[in-house]
mmCIF file of C-alpha atoms in Angstrom:
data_model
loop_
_atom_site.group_PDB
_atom_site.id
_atom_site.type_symbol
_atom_site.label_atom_id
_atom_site.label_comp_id
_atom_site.label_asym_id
_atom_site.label_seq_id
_atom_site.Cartn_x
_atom_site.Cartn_y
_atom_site.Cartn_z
ATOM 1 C CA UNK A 15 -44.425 116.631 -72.251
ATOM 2 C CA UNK A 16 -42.797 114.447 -75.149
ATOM 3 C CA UNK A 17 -42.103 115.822 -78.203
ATOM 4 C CA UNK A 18 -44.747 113.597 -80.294
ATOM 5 C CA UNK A 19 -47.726 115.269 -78.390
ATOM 6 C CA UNK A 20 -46.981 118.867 -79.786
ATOM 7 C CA UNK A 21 -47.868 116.898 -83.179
ATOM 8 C CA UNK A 22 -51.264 116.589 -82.023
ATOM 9 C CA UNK A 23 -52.628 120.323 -81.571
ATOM 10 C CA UNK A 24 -50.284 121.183 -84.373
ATOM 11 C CA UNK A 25 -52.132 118.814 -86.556
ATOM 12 C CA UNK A 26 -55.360 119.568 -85.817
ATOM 13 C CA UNK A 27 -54.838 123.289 -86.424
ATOM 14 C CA UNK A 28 -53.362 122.287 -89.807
ATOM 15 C CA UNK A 29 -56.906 120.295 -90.098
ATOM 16 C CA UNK A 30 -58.587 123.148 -89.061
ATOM 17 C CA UNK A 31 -57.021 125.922 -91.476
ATOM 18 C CA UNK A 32 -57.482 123.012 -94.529
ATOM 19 C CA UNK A 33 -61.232 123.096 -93.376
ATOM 20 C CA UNK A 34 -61.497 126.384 -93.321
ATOM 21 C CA UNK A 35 -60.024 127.338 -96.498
ATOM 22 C CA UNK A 36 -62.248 124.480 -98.241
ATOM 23 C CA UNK A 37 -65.224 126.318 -97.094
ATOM 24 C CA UNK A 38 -64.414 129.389 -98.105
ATOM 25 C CA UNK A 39 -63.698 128.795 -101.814
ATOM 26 C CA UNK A 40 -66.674 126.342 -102.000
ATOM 27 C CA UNK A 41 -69.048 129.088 -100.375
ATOM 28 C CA UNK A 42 -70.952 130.700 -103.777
ATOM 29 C CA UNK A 43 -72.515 133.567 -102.802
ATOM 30 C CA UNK A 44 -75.788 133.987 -104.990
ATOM 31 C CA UNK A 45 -76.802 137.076 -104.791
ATOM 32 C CA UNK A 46 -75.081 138.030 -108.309
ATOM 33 C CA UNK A 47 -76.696 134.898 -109.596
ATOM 34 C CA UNK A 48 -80.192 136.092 -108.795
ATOM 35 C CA UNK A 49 -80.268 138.571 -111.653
ATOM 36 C CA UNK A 50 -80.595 135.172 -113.569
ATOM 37 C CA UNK A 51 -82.986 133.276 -111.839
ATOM 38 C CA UNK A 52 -87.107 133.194 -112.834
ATOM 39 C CA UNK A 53 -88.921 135.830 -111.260
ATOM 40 C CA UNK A 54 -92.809 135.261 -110.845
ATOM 41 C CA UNK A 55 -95.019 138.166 -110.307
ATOM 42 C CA UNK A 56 -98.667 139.450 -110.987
ATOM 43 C CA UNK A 57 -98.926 140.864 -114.799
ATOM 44 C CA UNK A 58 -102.062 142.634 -114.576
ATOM 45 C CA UNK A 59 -102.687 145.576 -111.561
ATOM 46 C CA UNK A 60 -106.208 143.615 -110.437
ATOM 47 C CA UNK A 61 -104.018 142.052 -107.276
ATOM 48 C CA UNK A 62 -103.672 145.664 -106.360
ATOM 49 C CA UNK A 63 -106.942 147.007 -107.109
ATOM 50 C CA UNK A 64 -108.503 144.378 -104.985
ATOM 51 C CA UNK A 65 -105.912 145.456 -101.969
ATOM 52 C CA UNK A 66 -107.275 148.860 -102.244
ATOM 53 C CA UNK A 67 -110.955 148.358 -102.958
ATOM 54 C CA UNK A 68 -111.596 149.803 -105.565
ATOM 55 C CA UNK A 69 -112.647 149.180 -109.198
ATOM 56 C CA UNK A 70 -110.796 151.491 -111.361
ATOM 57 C CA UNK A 71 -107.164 152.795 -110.982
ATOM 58 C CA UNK A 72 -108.599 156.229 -111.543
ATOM 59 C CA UNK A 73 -109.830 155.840 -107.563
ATOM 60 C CA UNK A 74 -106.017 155.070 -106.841
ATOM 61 C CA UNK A 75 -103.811 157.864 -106.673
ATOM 62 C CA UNK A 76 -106.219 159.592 -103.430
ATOM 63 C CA UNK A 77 -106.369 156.722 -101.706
ATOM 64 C CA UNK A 78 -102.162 155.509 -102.203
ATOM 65 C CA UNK A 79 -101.179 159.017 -100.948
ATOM 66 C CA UNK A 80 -103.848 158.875 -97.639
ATOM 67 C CA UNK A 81 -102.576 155.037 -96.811
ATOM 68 C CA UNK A 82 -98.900 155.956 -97.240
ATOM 69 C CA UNK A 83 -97.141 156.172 -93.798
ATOM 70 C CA UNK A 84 -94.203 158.138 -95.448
ATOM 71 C CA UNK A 85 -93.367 159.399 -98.774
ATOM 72 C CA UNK A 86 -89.984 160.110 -100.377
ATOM 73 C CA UNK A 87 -88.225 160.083 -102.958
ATOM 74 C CA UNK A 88 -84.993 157.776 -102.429
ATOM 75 C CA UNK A 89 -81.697 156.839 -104.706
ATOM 76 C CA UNK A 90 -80.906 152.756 -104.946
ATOM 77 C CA UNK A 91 -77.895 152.186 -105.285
ATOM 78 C CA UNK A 92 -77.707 148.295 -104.840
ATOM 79 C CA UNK A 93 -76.921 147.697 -101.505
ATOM 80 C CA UNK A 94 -79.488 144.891 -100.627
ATOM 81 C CA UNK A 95 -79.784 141.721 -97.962
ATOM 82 C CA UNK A 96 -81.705 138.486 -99.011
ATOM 83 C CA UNK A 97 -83.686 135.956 -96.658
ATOM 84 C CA UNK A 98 -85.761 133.474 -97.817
ATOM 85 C CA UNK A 99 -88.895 135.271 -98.188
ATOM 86 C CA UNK A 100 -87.647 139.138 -98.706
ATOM 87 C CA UNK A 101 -85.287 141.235 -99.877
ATOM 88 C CA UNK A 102 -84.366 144.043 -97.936
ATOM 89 C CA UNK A 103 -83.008 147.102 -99.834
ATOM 90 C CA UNK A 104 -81.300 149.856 -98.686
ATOM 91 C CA UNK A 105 -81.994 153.459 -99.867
ATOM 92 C CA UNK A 106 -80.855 157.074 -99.111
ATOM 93 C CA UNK A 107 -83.441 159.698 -98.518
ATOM 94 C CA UNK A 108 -83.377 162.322 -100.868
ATOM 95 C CA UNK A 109 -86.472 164.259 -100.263
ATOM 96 C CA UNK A 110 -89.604 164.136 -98.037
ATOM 97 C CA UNK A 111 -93.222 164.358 -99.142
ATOM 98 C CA UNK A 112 -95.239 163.366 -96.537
ATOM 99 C CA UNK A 113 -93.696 162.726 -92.776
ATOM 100 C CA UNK A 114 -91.224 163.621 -90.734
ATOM 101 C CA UNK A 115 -88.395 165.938 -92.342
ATOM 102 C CA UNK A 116 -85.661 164.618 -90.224
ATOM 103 C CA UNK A 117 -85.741 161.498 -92.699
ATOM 104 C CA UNK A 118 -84.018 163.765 -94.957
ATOM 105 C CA UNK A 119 -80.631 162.206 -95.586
ATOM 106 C CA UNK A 120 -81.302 159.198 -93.697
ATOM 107 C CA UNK A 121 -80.851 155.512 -94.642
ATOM 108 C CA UNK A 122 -84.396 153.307 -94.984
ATOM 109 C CA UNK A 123 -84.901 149.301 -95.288
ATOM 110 C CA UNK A 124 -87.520 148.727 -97.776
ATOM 111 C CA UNK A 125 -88.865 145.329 -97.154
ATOM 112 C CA UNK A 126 -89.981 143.651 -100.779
ATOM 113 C CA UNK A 127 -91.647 140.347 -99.935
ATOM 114 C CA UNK A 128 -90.151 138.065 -102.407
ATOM 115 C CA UNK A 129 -89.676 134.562 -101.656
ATOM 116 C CA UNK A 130 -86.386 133.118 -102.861
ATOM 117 C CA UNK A 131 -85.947 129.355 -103.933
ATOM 118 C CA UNK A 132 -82.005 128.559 -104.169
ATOM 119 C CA UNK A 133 -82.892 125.039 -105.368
ATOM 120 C CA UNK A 134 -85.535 126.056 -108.019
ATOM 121 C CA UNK A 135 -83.329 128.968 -109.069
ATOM 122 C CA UNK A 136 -86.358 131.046 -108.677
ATOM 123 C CA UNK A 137 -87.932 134.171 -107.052
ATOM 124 C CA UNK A 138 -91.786 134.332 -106.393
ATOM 125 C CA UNK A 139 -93.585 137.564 -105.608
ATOM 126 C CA UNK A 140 -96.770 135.690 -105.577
ATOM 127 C CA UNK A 141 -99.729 138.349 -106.523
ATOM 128 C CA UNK A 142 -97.192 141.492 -106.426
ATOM 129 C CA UNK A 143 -97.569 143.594 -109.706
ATOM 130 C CA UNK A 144 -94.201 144.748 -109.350
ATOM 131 C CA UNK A 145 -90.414 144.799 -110.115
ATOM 132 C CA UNK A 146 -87.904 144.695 -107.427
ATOM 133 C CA UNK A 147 -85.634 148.109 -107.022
ATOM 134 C CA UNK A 148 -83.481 148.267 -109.410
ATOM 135 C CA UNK A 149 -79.818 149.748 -108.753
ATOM 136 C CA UNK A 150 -78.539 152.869 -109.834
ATOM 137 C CA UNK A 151 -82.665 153.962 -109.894
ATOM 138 C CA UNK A 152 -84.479 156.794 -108.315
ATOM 139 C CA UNK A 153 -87.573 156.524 -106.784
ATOM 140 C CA UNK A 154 -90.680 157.875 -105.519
ATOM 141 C CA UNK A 155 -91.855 155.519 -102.375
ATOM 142 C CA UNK A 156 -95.035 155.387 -100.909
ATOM 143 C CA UNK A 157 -94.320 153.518 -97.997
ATOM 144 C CA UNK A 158 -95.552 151.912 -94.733
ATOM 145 C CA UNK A 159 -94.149 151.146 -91.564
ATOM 146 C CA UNK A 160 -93.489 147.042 -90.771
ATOM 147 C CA UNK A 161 -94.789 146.886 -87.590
ATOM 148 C CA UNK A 162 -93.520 145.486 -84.451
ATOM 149 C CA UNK A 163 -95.102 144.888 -81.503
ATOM 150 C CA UNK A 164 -94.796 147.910 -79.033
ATOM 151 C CA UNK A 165 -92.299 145.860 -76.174
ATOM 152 C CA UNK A 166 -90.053 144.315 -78.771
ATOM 153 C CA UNK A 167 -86.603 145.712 -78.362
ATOM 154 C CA UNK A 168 -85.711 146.003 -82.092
ATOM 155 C CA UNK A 169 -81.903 145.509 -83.181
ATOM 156 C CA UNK A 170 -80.736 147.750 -85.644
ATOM 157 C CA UNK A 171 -81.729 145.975 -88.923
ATOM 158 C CA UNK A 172 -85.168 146.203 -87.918
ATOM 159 C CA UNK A 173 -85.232 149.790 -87.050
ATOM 160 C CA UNK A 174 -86.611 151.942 -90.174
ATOM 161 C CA UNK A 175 -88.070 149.218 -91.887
ATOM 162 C CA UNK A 176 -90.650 150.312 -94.377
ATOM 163 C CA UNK A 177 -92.103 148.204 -97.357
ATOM 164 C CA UNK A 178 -94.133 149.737 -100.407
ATOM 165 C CA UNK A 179 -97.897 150.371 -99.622
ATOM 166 C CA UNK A 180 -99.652 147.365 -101.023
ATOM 167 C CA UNK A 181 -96.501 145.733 -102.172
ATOM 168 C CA UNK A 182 -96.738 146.497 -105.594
ATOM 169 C CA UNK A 183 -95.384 149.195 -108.483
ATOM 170 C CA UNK A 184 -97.950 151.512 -107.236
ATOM 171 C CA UNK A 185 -95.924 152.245 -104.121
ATOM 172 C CA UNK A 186 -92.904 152.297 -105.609
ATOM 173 C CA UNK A 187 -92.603 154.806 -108.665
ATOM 174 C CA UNK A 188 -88.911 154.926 -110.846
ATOM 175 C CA UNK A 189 -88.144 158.676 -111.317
ATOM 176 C CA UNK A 190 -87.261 157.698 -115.147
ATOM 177 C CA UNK A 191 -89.132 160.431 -117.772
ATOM 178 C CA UNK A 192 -88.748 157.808 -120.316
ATOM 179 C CA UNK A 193 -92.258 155.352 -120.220
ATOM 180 C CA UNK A 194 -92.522 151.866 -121.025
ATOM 181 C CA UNK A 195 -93.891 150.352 -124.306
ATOM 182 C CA UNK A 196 -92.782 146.711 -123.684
ATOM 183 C CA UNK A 197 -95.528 144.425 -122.613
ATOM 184 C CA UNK A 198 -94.166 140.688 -121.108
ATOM 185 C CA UNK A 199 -96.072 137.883 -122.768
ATOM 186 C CA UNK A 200 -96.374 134.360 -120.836
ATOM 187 C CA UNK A 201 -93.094 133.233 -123.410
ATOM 188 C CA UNK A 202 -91.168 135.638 -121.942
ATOM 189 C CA UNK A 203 -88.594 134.365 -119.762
ATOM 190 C CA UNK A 204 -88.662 136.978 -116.739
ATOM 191 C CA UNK A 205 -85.621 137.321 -114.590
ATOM 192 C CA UNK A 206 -84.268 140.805 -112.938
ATOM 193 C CA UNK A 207 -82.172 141.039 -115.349
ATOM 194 C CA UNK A 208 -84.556 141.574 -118.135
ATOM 195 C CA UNK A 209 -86.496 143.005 -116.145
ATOM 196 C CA UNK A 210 -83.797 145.299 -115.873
ATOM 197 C CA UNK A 211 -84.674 149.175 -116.982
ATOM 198 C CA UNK A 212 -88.707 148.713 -116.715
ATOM 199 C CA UNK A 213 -90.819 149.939 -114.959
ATOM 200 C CA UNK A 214 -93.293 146.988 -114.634
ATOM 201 C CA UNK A 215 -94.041 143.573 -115.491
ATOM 202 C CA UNK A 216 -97.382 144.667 -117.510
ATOM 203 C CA UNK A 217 -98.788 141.548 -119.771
ATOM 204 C CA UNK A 218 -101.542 143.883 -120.985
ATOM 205 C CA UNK A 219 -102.068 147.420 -121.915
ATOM 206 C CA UNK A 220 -104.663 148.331 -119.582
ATOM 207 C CA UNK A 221 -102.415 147.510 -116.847
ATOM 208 C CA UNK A 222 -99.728 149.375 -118.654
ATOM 209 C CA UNK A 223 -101.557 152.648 -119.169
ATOM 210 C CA UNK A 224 -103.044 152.544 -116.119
ATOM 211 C CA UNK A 225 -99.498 152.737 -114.098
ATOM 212 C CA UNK A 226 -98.214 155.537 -115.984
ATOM 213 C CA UNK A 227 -102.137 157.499 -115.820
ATOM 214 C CA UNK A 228 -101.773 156.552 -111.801
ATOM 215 C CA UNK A 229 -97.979 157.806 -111.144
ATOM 216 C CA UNK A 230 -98.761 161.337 -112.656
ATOM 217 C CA UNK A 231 -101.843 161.755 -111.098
ATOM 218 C CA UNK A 232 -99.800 160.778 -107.235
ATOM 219 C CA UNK A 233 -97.256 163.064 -108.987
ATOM 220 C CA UNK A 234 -99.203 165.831 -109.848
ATOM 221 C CA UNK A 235 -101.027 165.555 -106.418
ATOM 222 C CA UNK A 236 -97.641 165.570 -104.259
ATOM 223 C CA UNK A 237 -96.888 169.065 -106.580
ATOM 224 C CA UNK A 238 -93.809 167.138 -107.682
ATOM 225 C CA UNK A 239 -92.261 168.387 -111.648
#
């Protein structure tokens, strides 16, 4: 073979690593940038009252704990992969409250349906009365399984997938002592990150009071201190 024709593969190579290197510093991961986008939720707990059937969030805490497939109590600590239409967050098992023990210590994918809009810069929860997990948080989940169908061979992201029972704060409880006073107004620009350190996106007080009244009654019933 002449000489000149080793030029060829060499140059394409050289094309090739160019390429290659060009993609990788142009690549912006956004998952940092998140924190900044909008973030639209429900404000008021009604979405969730009409999941559950039921009128006041007094008939809640009974009927949460019943529904709940498994109940824990878990430790965020950030790790967390994004599709288009969920986030799926994973948490250690700390404690078990209703299921299987042998969860104890295990690792869970908690499935929060949030759409995600890179164009819009914006995340939608649609009717969800909720904030997503926050890291560094504990929590107490009430959780269902996702389902599958019965002959699907699942790969190992979708084994132990669990999302909160009707997708809202009141299946997913922060462990914080501390309670919320802040209630989000339609001027307030909501984004994860200041959303950051709350416990939910409440635009009124009813829907306020009626979190905290609801977590210590599922508290109180699960004999937790």
């Amino acid at each position: 073979m002449k000489k000149r024709w080793y030029f060829i593969p060499a140059a394409l190579l050289c094309v090739c690593v160019v390429l290659a290197f060009a993609v990788r510093t142009t690549y912006t991961d956004t998952s940092a940038q998140r924190g900044q986008f909008d973030y639209m939720c429900s404000t008021t707990l009604q979405p969730t009252l009409d999941t559950l059937k039921v009128k006041e969030a007094s008939d809640m805490p009974e009927k949460l704990i019943q529904g709940a497939d498994l109940i824990v109590q878990v430790k965020f600590d950030g790790d967390r992969v994004f599709s288009s239409d969920a986030f799926f967050s994973i948490v250690k098992v700390t404690r078990v409250y209703k299921g299987s023990q042998s969860f104890q210590g295990k690792d869970l994918r908690i499935v929060e349906a949030i759409s995600y809009f890179s164009f819009a810069k914006s995340l939608n929860a649609g009717n969800s009365f909720s904030i997503p997990l926050q890291k560094g948080d504990e929590y107490l989940l009430l959780l269902k399984k996702v389902p599958f169908q019965s002959s699907r061979k699942l790969t190992d992201f979708q084994k132990n997938q669990y999302y909160p029972y009707t997708q809202s704060a009141f299946g997913a409880f922060r462990m914080a002592q501390e309670k919320q006073t802040k209630l989000f107004s339609e001027n307030d620009k909501l984004t994860l990150d200041t959303l950051q350190g709350y416990d939910v996106p409440a635009g009124d007080k009813k829907s306020l009071d009626a979190y905290y009244q609801v977590k210590e009654k599922v508290m109180q019933l699960l004999k937790i201190q």
